CSV table of C-alpha atoms in Angstrom, one decimal:
chain,number,residue,atom,x,y,z
M,270,MET,CA,0.0,0.0,-0.1
M,271,SER,CA,1.8,3.9,-1.2
M,272,LYS,CA,2.0,6.6,1.5
M,273,LYS,CA,-0.6,8.3,-1.0
M,274,THR,CA,-3.6,6.1,-0.5
M,275,VAL,CA,-3.2,5.6,3.0
M,276,VAL,CA,-2.9,9.4,4.2
M,277,PHE,CA,-5.6,9.7,1.9
M,278,GLY,CA,-7.6,6.8,3.0
M,279,ILE,CA,-6.9,8.7,6.9
M,280,ALA,CA,-8.3,12.0,5.3
M,281,GLY,CA,-11.4,10.9,4.0
M,282,LEU,CA,-12.1,8.9,6.9
M,283,ILE,CA,-11.0,11.9,9.6
M,284,ILE,CA,-14.2,13.5,6.3
M,285,LEU,CA,-16.8,10.5,7.2
M,286,SER,CA,-16.0,10.7,10.9
M,287,ILE,CA,-16.9,14.7,11.1
M,288,PHE,CA,-20.5,14.2,8.7
M,289,ILE,CA,-21.3,11.1,10.7
M,290,SER,CA,-21.6,13.2,14.3
M,291,MET,CA,-23.1,15.9,12.3
M,292,ILE,CA,-25.9,13.6,11.3
M,293,VAL,CA,-26.1,11.5,14.2
M,294,GLY,CA,-26.0,14.6,15.6
M,295,ALA,CA,-28.7,16.5,14.1
M,296,GLY,CA,-30.6,13.4,13.6
M,297,LYS,CA,-31.1,13.6,18.2
M,298,GLU,CA,-31.4,16.4,17.9
M,299,LYS,CA,-34.4,15.7,16.4
M,300,ALA,CA,-35.5,12.4,18.5
M,301,LYS,CA,-35.1,15.0,21.0
M,302,ALA,CA,-37.4,18.1,20.5
M,303,ALA,CA,-39.8,15.4,18.8
M,304,ASN,CA,-40.5,13.4,22.5
M,305,GLU,CA,-43.3,14.2,24.3
M,306,LYS,CA,-42.6,16.5,27.3
M,307,ILE,CA,-43.7,16.9,30.8
M,308,ALA,CA,-43.0,19.7,32.9
M,309,VAL,CA,-42.2,19.6,36.7
M,310,ILE,CA,-42.8,23.7,38.4
M,311,HIS,CA,-42.5,24.0,42.4
M,312,VAL,CA,-44.5,26.2,43.9
M,313,GLU,CA,-42.4,26.3,47.7
M,314,GLY,CA,-43.2,28.2,50.9
M,315,VAL,CA,-45.8,30.3,51.1
M,316,ILE,CA,-47.2,31.3,48.3
M,317,MET,CA,-47.3,35.7,47.7
M,318,GLY,CA,-48.1,37.9,44.6
M,319,GLY,CA,-45.8,40.3,43.8
M,320,GLN,CA,-42.1,39.6,41.8
M,321,GLY,CA,-40.1,37.4,45.0
M,322,SER,CA,-36.5,38.5,44.9
M,323,GLY,CA,-34.9,39.2,41.6
M,324,LYS,CA,-31.7,38.1,42.4
M,325,PHE,CA,-28.1,39.3,39.6
M,326,LEU,CA,-29.2,36.3,37.5
M,327,SER,CA,-32.2,33.9,38.5
M,328,GLU,CA,-35.3,35.0,40.5
M,329,GLN,CA,-37.6,33.2,43.0
M,330,GLY,CA,-40.5,33.7,44.9
M,331,GLY,CA,-43.6,35.6,44.3
M,332,THR,CA,-46.5,33.9,41.8
M,333,ASP,CA,-45.2,36.3,39.1
M,334,TYR,CA,-42.1,34.1,38.9
M,335,LEU,CA,-45.0,31.0,38.8
M,336,MET,CA,-46.8,32.3,36.5
M,337,LYS,CA,-43.8,33.3,33.9
M,338,GLN,CA,-43.5,29.5,34.0
M,339,LEU,CA,-46.2,28.4,33.4
M,340,HIS,CA,-46.2,30.6,30.6
M,341,GLU,CA,-43.1,28.9,29.3
M,342,ALA,CA,-44.6,25.4,29.2
M,343,ARG,CA,-48.4,26.2,28.3
M,344,ASP,CA,-45.8,27.6,25.0
M,345,ASP,CA,-44.4,25.1,24.7
M,346,GLN,CA,-46.1,22.5,21.9
M,347,SER,CA,-43.7,19.7,23.0
M,348,ILE,CA,-45.0,19.7,26.3
M,349,LYS,CA,-48.1,17.9,27.2
M,350,ALA,CA,-48.1,17.9,31.4
M,351,ILE,CA,-47.4,20.1,34.0
M,352,VAL,CA,-46.8,18.1,36.6
M,353,LEU,CA,-47.4,21.2,40.0
M,354,ARG,CA,-45.3,19.4,42.9
M,355,VAL,CA,-47.0,22.0,46.6
M,356,ASN,CA,-44.8,22.1,49.2
M,357,SER,CA,-46.6,25.1,50.7
M,358,PRO,CA,-48.9,25.5,53.4
M,359,GLY,CA,-50.6,28.6,51.6
M,360,GLY,CA,-50.4,32.2,50.9
M,361,SER,CA,-51.8,34.8,49.7
M,362,ALA,CA,-55.1,34.2,48.6
M,363,PRO,CA,-55.7,37.4,46.3
M,364,ALA,CA,-52.0,35.2,44.4
M,365,SER,CA,-53.4,32.1,45.4
M,366,GLN,CA,-56.3,32.4,43.5
M,367,GLU,CA,-54.4,34.6,40.2
M,368,VAL,CA,-52.3,31.5,40.0
M,369,GLY,CA,-55.4,29.3,39.9
M,370,GLU,CA,-56.6,31.4,37.6
M,371,GLU,CA,-54.4,30.6,35.1
M,372,LEU,CA,-54.1,27.0,36.3
M,373,LYS,CA,-57.3,26.7,34.1
M,374,LYS,CA,-56.7,28.6,30.9
M,375,ILE,CA,-53.6,26.4,30.2
M,376,ARG,CA,-56.5,23.5,31.4
M,377,ALA,CA,-58.5,24.3,29.1
M,378,GLN,CA,-55.9,25.6,26.6
M,379,GLY,CA,-55.6,21.5,25.9
M,380,LYS,CA,-52.7,20.6,28.8
M,381,VAL,CA,-53.2,18.4,31.6
M,382,ILE,CA,-52.1,20.0,34.8
M,383,VAL,CA,-51.5,17.3,37.6
M,384,THR,CA,-50.3,18.2,41.2
M,385,SER,CA,-48.2,16.8,42.9
M,386,MET,CA,-48.5,17.2,46.7
M,387,GLY,CA,-45.2,17.1,48.7
M,388,ASP,CA,-45.0,17.2,52.6
M,389,VAL,CA,-47.5,20.3,53.1
M,390,ALA,CA,-49.4,21.4,50.7
M,391,ALA,CA,-52.5,23.2,52.5
M,392,SER,CA,-54.6,26.1,52.6
M,393,GLY,CA,-53.8,28.0,49.5
M,394,GLY,CA,-51.1,25.5,48.1
M,395,TYR,CA,-54.5,23.3,48.0
M,396,TRP,CA,-56.3,26.6,45.9
M,397,LEU,CA,-54.5,26.0,43.1
M,398,ALA,CA,-54.8,21.8,43.6
M,399,ALA,CA,-57.9,22.0,42.9
M,400,CYS,CA,-57.6,24.4,40.0
M,401,THR,CA,-56.0,21.0,38.4
M,402,ASP,CA,-56.9,17.6,36.8
M,403,LYS,CA,-55.6,15.3,39.4
M,404,ILE,CA,-54.2,15.1,43.0
M,405,TYR,CA,-51.5,13.0,44.7
M,406,ALA,CA,-50.6,13.3,47.9
M,407,ASN,CA,-48.7,10.9,50.3
M,408,PRO,CA,-50.3,9.1,52.8
M,409,ALA,CA,-48.4,11.4,55.5
M,410,THR,CA,-49.0,15.1,53.6
M,411,MET,CA,-50.4,18.2,55.6
M,412,THR,CA,-53.7,19.1,53.2
M,413,GLY,CA,-57.1,20.9,53.8
M,414,SER,CA,-57.4,23.7,55.8
M,415,ILE,CA,-59.9,25.1,53.7
M,416,GLY,CA,-60.4,28.7,54.9
M,417,VAL,CA,-59.5,31.5,55.4
M,418,TYR,CA,-58.3,34.5,58.6
M,419,ILE,CA,-56.8,37.3,59.2
M,420,PRO,CA,-54.5,37.5,61.6
M,421,TYR,CA,-55.0,40.4,64.6
M,422,ALA,CA,-52.9,41.1,67.5
M,423,ASN,CA,-54.1,43.7,70.4
M,424,LEU,CA,-50.8,45.6,72.0
M,425,GLU,CA,-52.4,48.6,73.2
M,426,GLU,CA,-51.7,47.3,76.9
M,427,LEU,CA,-48.0,46.3,75.9
M,428,TYR,CA,-47.9,49.7,74.5
M,429,LYS,CA,-49.5,51.5,77.9
M,430,LYS,CA,-45.9,49.8,79.7
M,431,VAL,CA,-42.9,50.4,77.7
M,432,GLY,CA,-44.6,54.0,77.4
M,433,VAL,CA,-45.3,54.2,73.9
M,434,SER,CA,-48.2,56.3,73.0
M,435,THR,CA,-49.8,56.6,69.3
M,436,THR,CA,-51.3,59.6,67.4
M,437,LYS,CA,-53.6,59.2,63.7
M,438,ILE,CA,-54.6,62.2,61.1
M,439,LYS,CA,-57.0,59.9,59.6
M,440,SER,CA,-58.2,60.5,56.6
M,441,GLY,CA,-62.2,58.0,57.7
M,442,GLN,CA,-63.3,56.4,60.2
M,443,HIS,CA,-62.0,52.8,59.3
M,444,LYS,CA,-58.2,53.9,57.5
M,445,ASP,CA,-56.5,52.2,60.0
M,446,ILE,CA,-58.9,48.7,59.9
M,447,LEU,CA,-56.9,46.4,62.4
M,448,SER,CA,-54.3,48.5,63.8
M,449,PRO,CA,-52.4,46.8,67.2
M,450,ASP,CA,-53.0,50.0,68.7
M,451,ARG,CA,-56.4,50.2,70.0
M,452,PRO,CA,-59.2,47.8,70.3
M,453,MET,CA,-61.2,46.7,66.8
M,454,THR,CA,-65.2,48.0,67.0
M,455,ALA,CA,-67.7,46.1,66.9
M,456,GLU,CA,-68.3,47.8,63.4
M,457,GLU,CA,-65.1,46.6,61.9
M,458,ARG,CA,-65.0,42.9,63.5
M,459,ALA,CA,-68.0,42.2,61.2
M,460,MET,CA,-66.9,44.2,57.6
M,461,LEU,CA,-63.0,42.6,58.9
M,462,GLN,CA,-66.3,39.7,58.6
M,463,ALA,CA,-67.5,39.6,55.8
M,464,MET,CA,-64.2,40.0,53.2
M,465,VAL,CA,-63.7,37.0,55.4
M,466,ASP,CA,-66.8,35.0,53.6
M,467,ASP,CA,-66.0,36.7,51.0
M,468,MET,CA,-62.7,34.9,50.2
M,469,TYR,CA,-63.9,31.8,51.5
M,470,ASN,CA,-66.8,31.3,49.4
M,471,GLN,CA,-64.9,31.7,46.8
M,472,PHE,CA,-62.5,29.7,47.8
M,473,VAL,CA,-65.7,27.3,48.7
M,474,VAL,CA,-66.5,27.0,44.8
M,475,VAL,CA,-62.9,27.1,43.5
M,476,VAL,CA,-62.8,23.2,45.8
M,477,ALA,CA,-66.2,22.3,44.6
M,478,GLU,CA,-65.9,23.0,40.7
M,479,GLY,CA,-62.1,21.4,41.5
M,480,ARG,CA,-63.8,18.5,43.6
M,481,LYS,CA,-66.7,18.3,41.6
M,482,MET,CA,-68.5,19.1,44.8
M,483,SER,CA,-71.5,20.4,46.1
M,484,PRO,CA,-70.4,23.5,48.2
M,485,GLU,CA,-73.0,22.4,50.9
M,486,GLN,CA,-70.2,18.9,51.1
M,487,VAL,CA,-67.2,21.4,50.6
M,488,MET,CA,-68.2,23.1,53.5
M,489,GLN,CA,-68.7,20.8,55.5
M,490,LEU,CA,-65.1,19.6,55.0
M,491,ALA,CA,-63.5,23.8,55.5
M,492,ASP,CA,-63.5,25.1,58.5
M,493,GLY,CA,-60.2,25.3,58.7
M,494,ARG,CA,-59.6,21.5,59.3
M,495,ILE,CA,-56.0,19.8,58.2
M,496,TYR,CA,-56.7,16.6,57.1
M,497,THR,CA,-53.8,14.0,56.3
M,498,GLY,CA,-52.6,12.8,52.3
M,499,ASN,CA,-54.9,9.6,53.5
M,500,GLN,CA,-58.6,11.3,54.7
M,501,ALA,CA,-58.1,13.6,51.9
M,502,LYS,CA,-58.6,10.7,49.9
M,503,GLU,CA,-61.2,9.2,52.0
M,504,LEU,CA,-62.5,12.6,51.6
M,505,GLY,CA,-62.6,13.0,47.7
M,506,LEU,CA,-60.1,15.9,48.4
M,507,ILE,CA,-57.0,14.2,46.6
M,508,ASP,CA,-57.1,11.9,44.5
M,509,GLU,CA,-54.9,9.5,44.8
M,510,LEU,CA,-52.3,8.3,47.4
M,511,GLY,CA,-48.6,8.9,45.4
M,512,ASN,CA,-45.7,10.3,45.3
M,513,TYR,CA,-43.8,13.1,42.7
M,514,TYR,CA,-43.4,9.7,39.7
M,515,ASP,CA,-47.2,8.4,40.4
M,516,ALA,CA,-47.8,11.2,39.8
M,517,ILE,CA,-45.9,11.5,36.7
M,518,GLU,CA,-46.9,9.0,36.0
M,519,GLY,CA,-50.9,10.0,35.8
M,520,ALA,CA,-49.2,12.5,33.6
M,521,GLN,CA,-48.5,11.2,31.3
M,522,GLN,CA,-52.0,8.7,32.0
M,523,LEU,CA,-54.1,11.3,31.2
M,524,ALA,CA,-52.0,13.1,28.4
M,525,GLY,CA,-51.7,10.0,26.3
M,526,ILE,CA,-48.1,10.1,26.4
M,527,GLN,CA,-46.5,6.9,24.4
M,528,GLY,CA,-43.1,5.7,25.8
M,529,ARG,CA,-40.9,7.6,28.7
M,530,PRO,CA,-41.7,11.4,28.8
M,531,GLU,CA,-39.0,13.7,29.3
M,532,ILE,CA,-38.7,15.4,31.9
M,533,LYS,CA,-38.1,19.8,31.8
M,534,GLU,CA,-38.0,20.3,35.2
M,535,TYR,CA,-38.8,25.1,36.0
M,536,GLY,CA,-37.6,26.3,38.4
M,537,LYS,CA,-34.6,24.1,38.9
M,538,SER,CA,-30.8,25.9,41.0
M,539,SER,CA,-28.4,26.7,37.7
M,540,PRO,CA,-24.6,27.2,38.8
M,541,PHE,CA,-25.5,30.9,38.1
M,542,SER,CA,-28.3,31.0,41.2
M,543,LEU,CA,-26.7,29.2,43.5
M,544,LEU,CA,-23.8,31.0,43.6
M,545,PHE,CA,-25.8,34.5,43.5
M,546,GLU,CA,-28.7,33.6,45.1
M,547,GLY,CA,-29.7,33.9,49.3
M,548,LYS,CA,-32.2,30.8,50.2
M,549,ALA,CA,-34.3,29.8,48.4
M,550,ASN,CA,-38.1,29.6,50.0
M,551,VAL,CA,-39.0,32.4,51.3
M,552,LEU,CA,-40.0,31.7,55.7
M,553,ILE,CA,-42.8,32.5,57.0
M,554,GLU,CA,-41.5,34.8,59.8
M,555,GLN,CA,-39.8,36.5,57.3
M,556,LEU,CA,-42.4,37.3,55.3
M,557,LEU,CA,-44.9,38.0,57.6
M,558,LEU,CA,-41.8,40.8,58.9
M,559,GLU,CA,-41.9,42.0,55.3
M,560,THR,CA,-46.2,42.8,54.9
M,561,LEU,CA,-45.5,44.0,58.2
M,562,LYS,CA,-43.0,46.5,57.2
M,563,THR,CA,-44.3,47.4,53.3
M,564,SER,CA,-47.8,48.0,54.2
M,565,ASN,CA,-50.9,48.1,57.0
M,566,ASN,CA,-53.8,46.9,55.9
M,567,SER,CA,-52.0,44.1,53.7
M,568,LEU,CA,-52.6,41.2,56.4
M,569,MET,CA,-55.1,40.4,54.5
M,570,ILE,CA,-53.5,37.5,53.7
M,571,SER,CA,-55.7,34.1,54.0
M,572,PRO,CA,-54.5,31.2,55.3
M,573,LEU,CA,-50.5,30.6,56.6
M,574,ALA,CA,-53.7,28.4,59.4
M,575,LEU,CA,-50.4,25.8,60.0
M,576,PRO,CA,-48.4,25.3,63.0
M,577,TYR,CA,-45.6,27.3,63.4
M,578,GLY,CA,-42.9,26.5,61.7
M,579,TRP,CA,-44.7,23.1,58.8
M,580,GLY,CA,-44.4,25.8,56.4
M,581,ASN,CA,-40.1,25.7,57.0
M,582,GLN,CA,-38.9,22.0,56.8
O,727,MET,CA,9.8,19.1,-4.9
O,728,ILE,CA,8.0,18.0,-1.0
O,729,VAL,CA,5.3,15.5,-1.7
O,730,LEU,CA,3.0,15.8,1.1
O,731,THR,CA,0.9,12.9,1.3
O,732,ASP,CA,4.9,11.4,2.2
O,733,LEU,CA,5.5,14.3,4.1
O,734,LEU,CA,2.0,13.8,6.6
O,735,TYR,CA,3.1,9.9,6.1
O,736,ASP,CA,6.0,9.8,7.7
O,737,THR,CA,4.4,12.9,10.4
O,738,ILE,CA,2.4,9.8,11.5
O,739,PHE,CA,4.0,6.5,11.4
O,740,HIS,CA,7.8,8.0,10.8
O,741,PRO,CA,8.5,11.3,12.4
O,742,GLU,CA,11.9,11.7,13.7
O,743,LYS,CA,12.1,11.4,9.6
O,744,ALA,CA,9.6,14.4,9.1
O,745,MET,CA,10.8,16.4,11.1
O,746,GLU,CA,14.0,16.1,9.2
O,747,GLU,CA,12.1,17.0,5.7
O,748,ILE,CA,10.3,19.8,7.9
O,749,ALA,CA,13.5,21.5,8.7
O,750,GLU,CA,15.2,21.2,5.1
O,751,ARG,CA,12.0,22.2,3.4
O,752,LYS,CA,9.8,24.5,5.0
O,753,PRO,CA,6.8,23.6,3.9
O,754,VAL,CA,4.7,26.3,5.7
O,755,VAL,CA,1.3,26.3,3.6
O,756,PRO,CA,0.7,23.1,5.4
O,757,SER,CA,1.9,23.7,8.0
O,758,VAL,CA,-0.4,26.6,8.7
O,759,LEU,CA,-3.7,24.1,7.7
O,760,ILE,CA,-2.9,22.1,10.3
O,761,VAL,CA,-2.3,25.2,13.0
O,762,ILE,CA,-6.6,26.1,11.5
O,763,MET,CA,-7.7,22.9,10.8
O,764,SER,CA,-6.7,21.1,14.2
O,765,PHE,CA,-8.5,22.9,16.4
O,766,VAL,CA,-10.6,24.1,13.6
O,767,LEU,CA,-12.1,20.2,13.0
O,768,PRO,CA,-12.9,19.1,16.7
O,769,TRP,CA,-15.1,22.1,17.4
O,770,MET,CA,-17.8,20.5,14.5
O,771,VAL,CA,-17.7,17.8,16.1
O,772,TYR,CA,-17.8,19.3,19.6
O,773,ILE,CA,-20.8,21.0,17.8
O,774,GLY,CA,-22.2,18.3,15.8
O,775,SER,CA,-22.3,16.1,18.1
O,776,ILE,CA,-22.3,17.0,21.7
O,777,GLN,CA,-22.7,20.2,22.7
O,778,GLN,CA,-26.3,19.8,21.2
O,779,ASN,CA,-27.0,17.9,23.6
O,780,PHE,CA,-26.1,21.1,26.1
O,781,GLY,CA,-27.7,24.0,23.7
O,782,PHE,CA,-25.5,27.4,24.5
O,783,THR,CA,-24.4,26.3,20.7
O,784,HIS,CA,-23.0,30.6,20.4
O,785,VAL,CA,-21.2,30.3,23.6
O,786,ALA,CA,-19.6,27.1,22.1
O,787,LEU,CA,-18.9,28.7,18.7
O,788,ILE,CA,-16.8,32.6,21.2
O,789,VAL,CA,-15.2,30.2,22.5
O,790,ALA,CA,-13.9,28.5,19.5
O,791,GLY,CA,-13.1,31.2,18.1
O,792,LEU,CA,-11.7,32.5,20.9
O,793,GLN,CA,-9.8,29.0,21.5
O,794,GLY,CA,-8.4,29.2,17.6
O,795,PHE,CA,-7.0,33.4,18.2
O,796,ILE,CA,-5.1,32.0,21.2
O,797,ASN,CA,-4.0,28.3,19.7
O,798,ILE,CA,-2.1,30.4,16.6
O,799,LEU,CA,-1.5,33.2,18.6
O,800,TRP,CA,0.3,30.4,21.2
O,801,TRP,CA,1.9,29.0,17.1
O,802,PHE,CA,3.9,31.2,17.0
O,803,CYS,CA,4.9,32.3,20.1
O,804,SER,CA,6.2,29.2,21.6
O,805,ALA,CA,9.0,29.1,17.6
O,806,ALA,CA,9.5,32.0,19.0
O,807,ILE,CA,10.7,31.7,22.7
O,808,TRP,CA,11.7,27.5,22.2
O,809,ASN,CA,13.4,29.3,19.3
O,810,LEU,CA,15.8,31.9,21.8
O,811,VAL,CA,15.9,29.1,24.2
O,812,ALA,CA,17.1,26.7,21.7
O,813,GLU,CA,20.0,29.7,21.4
O,814,ILE,CA,21.4,29.8,24.6
O,815,TYR,CA,21.4,25.8,25.2
O,816,GLY,CA,24.1,27.1,22.4
O,817,ALA,CA,22.1,25.4,18.9
O,818,LYS,CA,22.0,28.2,16.1
O,819,ALA,CA,18.9,30.1,15.5
O,820,ASN,CA,16.3,28.2,13.3
O,821,ALA,CA,12.7,30.1,14.3
O,822,LYS,CA,11.5,29.6,10.4
O,823,SER,CA,12.2,25.7,10.4
O,824,LEU,CA,10.6,25.5,14.2
O,825,LEU,CA,7.5,27.7,13.3
O,826,VAL,CA,6.6,24.6,10.9
O,827,ALA,CA,6.9,21.8,12.3
O,828,LEU,CA,4.8,23.5,15.2
O,829,GLY,CA,2.8,23.3,12.9
O,830,PHE,CA,3.3,19.6,11.4
O,831,ALA,CA,3.2,18.3,15.4
O,832,GLN,CA,-0.4,20.0,15.8
O,833,LEU,CA,-0.7,16.4,13.6
O,834,PRO,CA,-2.7,13.4,16.3
O,835,TYR,CA,-5.1,16.6,16.4
O,836,ILE,CA,-6.8,15.6,13.5
O,837,VAL,CA,-6.0,12.7,12.8
O,838,GLY,CA,-7.0,11.6,16.8
O,839,ILE,CA,-10.7,12.7,14.5
O,840,PRO,CA,-12.4,9.5,14.0
O,841,PHE,CA,-11.3,7.9,17.9
O,842,LEU,CA,-13.8,11.2,18.7
O,843,VAL,CA,-17.0,10.0,16.5
O,844,GLY,CA,-16.4,6.7,18.1
O,845,ILE,CA,-16.7,7.2,22.4
O,846,PHE,CA,-20.1,9.8,20.7
O,847,LEU,CA,-21.7,7.0,18.2
O,848,PHE,CA,-20.6,4.5,20.9
O,849,SER,CA,-21.7,6.0,24.2
O,850,GLY,CA,-22.3,9.1,23.6
O,851,VAL,CA,-22.1,12.1,25.1
O,852,SER,CA,-21.0,10.5,29.1
O,853,GLY,CA,-18.3,8.8,26.6
O,854,TRP,CA,-16.3,12.0,28.6
O,855,ILE,CA,-13.7,9.8,30.5
O,856,GLN,CA,-12.8,8.0,27.2
O,857,TRP,CA,-12.7,11.4,25.6
O,858,GLY,CA,-10.3,12.9,27.9
O,859,ILE,CA,-8.5,9.5,27.5
O,860,ILE,CA,-8.0,10.1,23.9
O,861,TRP,CA,-7.6,14.0,24.1
O,862,ILE,CA,-4.6,13.2,27.1
O,863,ILE,CA,-2.9,9.8,23.8
O,864,MET,CA,-2.7,13.1,21.5
O,865,GLU,CA,-1.3,15.4,23.5
O,866,ILE,CA,1.7,12.9,24.3
O,867,TRP,CA,2.0,12.3,20.8
O,868,SER,CA,1.2,15.9,20.5
O,869,PHE,CA,4.9,16.5,22.7
O,870,THR,CA,6.5,13.9,21.0
O,871,LEU,CA,6.3,15.2,18.0
O,872,ILE,CA,7.8,18.6,19.1
O,873,ILE,CA,10.6,17.1,21.4
O,874,LEU,CA,11.2,15.4,17.5
O,875,ALA,CA,11.5,18.5,16.4
O,876,ILE,CA,13.2,20.3,18.8
O,877,LYS,CA,16.0,17.5,17.9
O,878,GLN,CA,15.7,17.7,14.1
O,879,ILE,CA,16.0,20.7,13.7
O,880,TYR,CA,18.9,22.3,16.7
O,881,MET,CA,21.1,19.4,16.1
O,882,VAL,CA,20.6,18.1,20.1
O,883,SER,CA,20.0,14.8,21.8
O,884,ASN,CA,16.8,13.7,22.9
O,885,THR,CA,17.7,14.8,27.0
O,886,LYS,CA,18.3,18.2,25.1
O,887,ALA,CA,15.3,18.9,22.9
O,888,VAL,CA,12.9,17.2,26.7
O,889,GLY,CA,14.9,20.6,28.4
O,890,ILE,CA,14.4,24.0,25.4
O,891,TYR,CA,10.9,22.3,25.6
O,892,PHE,CA,10.3,22.8,29.8
O,893,SER,CA,12.9,25.7,30.6
O,894,PRO,CA,10.2,28.4,29.3
O,895,LEU,CA,7.8,26.0,31.7
O,896,PHE,CA,10.6,25.8,35.0
O,897,LEU,CA,11.9,29.5,34.5
O,898,LEU,CA,7.8,30.4,34.8
O,899,VAL,CA,8.0,28.4,37.5
O,900,ILE,CA,11.1,30.1,39.5
O,901,LEU,CA,10.1,33.5,38.7
O,902,ALA,CA,6.9,33.4,39.9
O,903,ILE,CA,7.9,31.7,43.3
O,904,LEU,CA,10.8,35.2,43.0
O,905,GLY,CA,8.4,36.7,43.1
O,906,PHE,CA,5.8,35.8,45.5
O,907,PHE,CA,9.2,35.8,48.0
O,908,LEU,CA,9.3,39.2,46.8
O,909,LEU,CA,6.4,40.2,47.3
O,910,ASN,CA,6.3,39.1,50.9
O,911,PHE,CA,9.3,40.3,51.5
O,912,PHE,CA,9.0,44.2,50.2
O,913,VAL,CA,4.5,44.6,51.0
O,914,PHE,CA,3.2,42.7,53.1
O,915,ALA,CA,6.7,42.4,55.5
O,916,GLN,CA,5.5,46.0,55.6
O,917,PHE,CA,2.1,45.5,58.0
O,918,VAL,CA,4.4,43.2,60.4
């Protein structure tokens, strides 16, 4: 064999290799694009409206971010189903409602949404779950807590003891409603009770529609109590007992995905977010502190009706 | 007259003879082409196959362009530095021959491509360890060709050729250590 033949043989092999790598690479890319996917979106910590904590190269928390993820999943044609992984003790009623309505719209557009409950999926967390096609929970998951409350503390006596006196110049009689430096009047109590009742009724309607129950049936269960996954299954508040992977399998079946689906996880920590982000979950006490700092009447956060510490696990 | 195929064949199978021929004939154009292809072709394979699994293709293209620029710069600088070191060692300067020979010493990175593609076909993206092994083999092969080039061009022994190769690195290490101690002495000593 001449030197020329060997060199041309090697050159041919190199050119052939490059072509093969490109063809195979492109083929893999096409196959990947054709794969039907299931999106996993995490609802972690307290559900609060707004943008959450936007940090350098990443953002977390806040329903704006959650809805952005939902929209991305909705617009991705390869995503056939969404698994909402809920690990939340609840949060603000309007924020839960906002996301819940978005979930309903996405379902109306033909995408399947399945909830997988983690440790806790109560109150606002349950509100979101009720807006999905199917709910999976672990037997020991804490769920339920269907109800609304407005926290209020009268610190009048404490203020007197520490020598603090407050004065307010009000534009209206009820502008300082829920103020901790004076007792609540009967009229104010009635007003707040009406608001709580209204939000409660909205919550009941969402659960009744989602769980295919009558509002009366829901009201019997919705006295604010929490249920285990097992109890919730017996009462019809969830569909199946199962873990995260059971929920994925359930979503696959509902969406009619053949073969093994590709999982696309949203909100996963990137190396950048690990470098530049603080703690991902919003702690209840931090949230309450921020709420107290920013607004007088934003204490209308409803759920959070769980014993202290459950949301922080 | 140079027969390029013979030169390429000898670079692969009889490198010592090939380096002697390169030192004498100085085929600049094939050498430049080898240098360019030695980073363009592996990047084509990488972007065409592996990178598609990860996305960020535009980033990979920028990195490839940057690597190309650095490779060419390194090619010229290393030829200049090793030529200077060889002169210090008492050899006769022959920078052009060394530059051309260093270009041919990049040939393993082109010849290794079918192996890289083969690993990708059989192991997919998980075959990165095998990729690493092939890459190390190509590095060792290229290193051997550089040593032979230095040996043939400057007419020195194998030991001296290795000495010329590593001298700039040793010098750099010594300078770094000296710099560290001097910095310690002049800057940090003031704060004690």
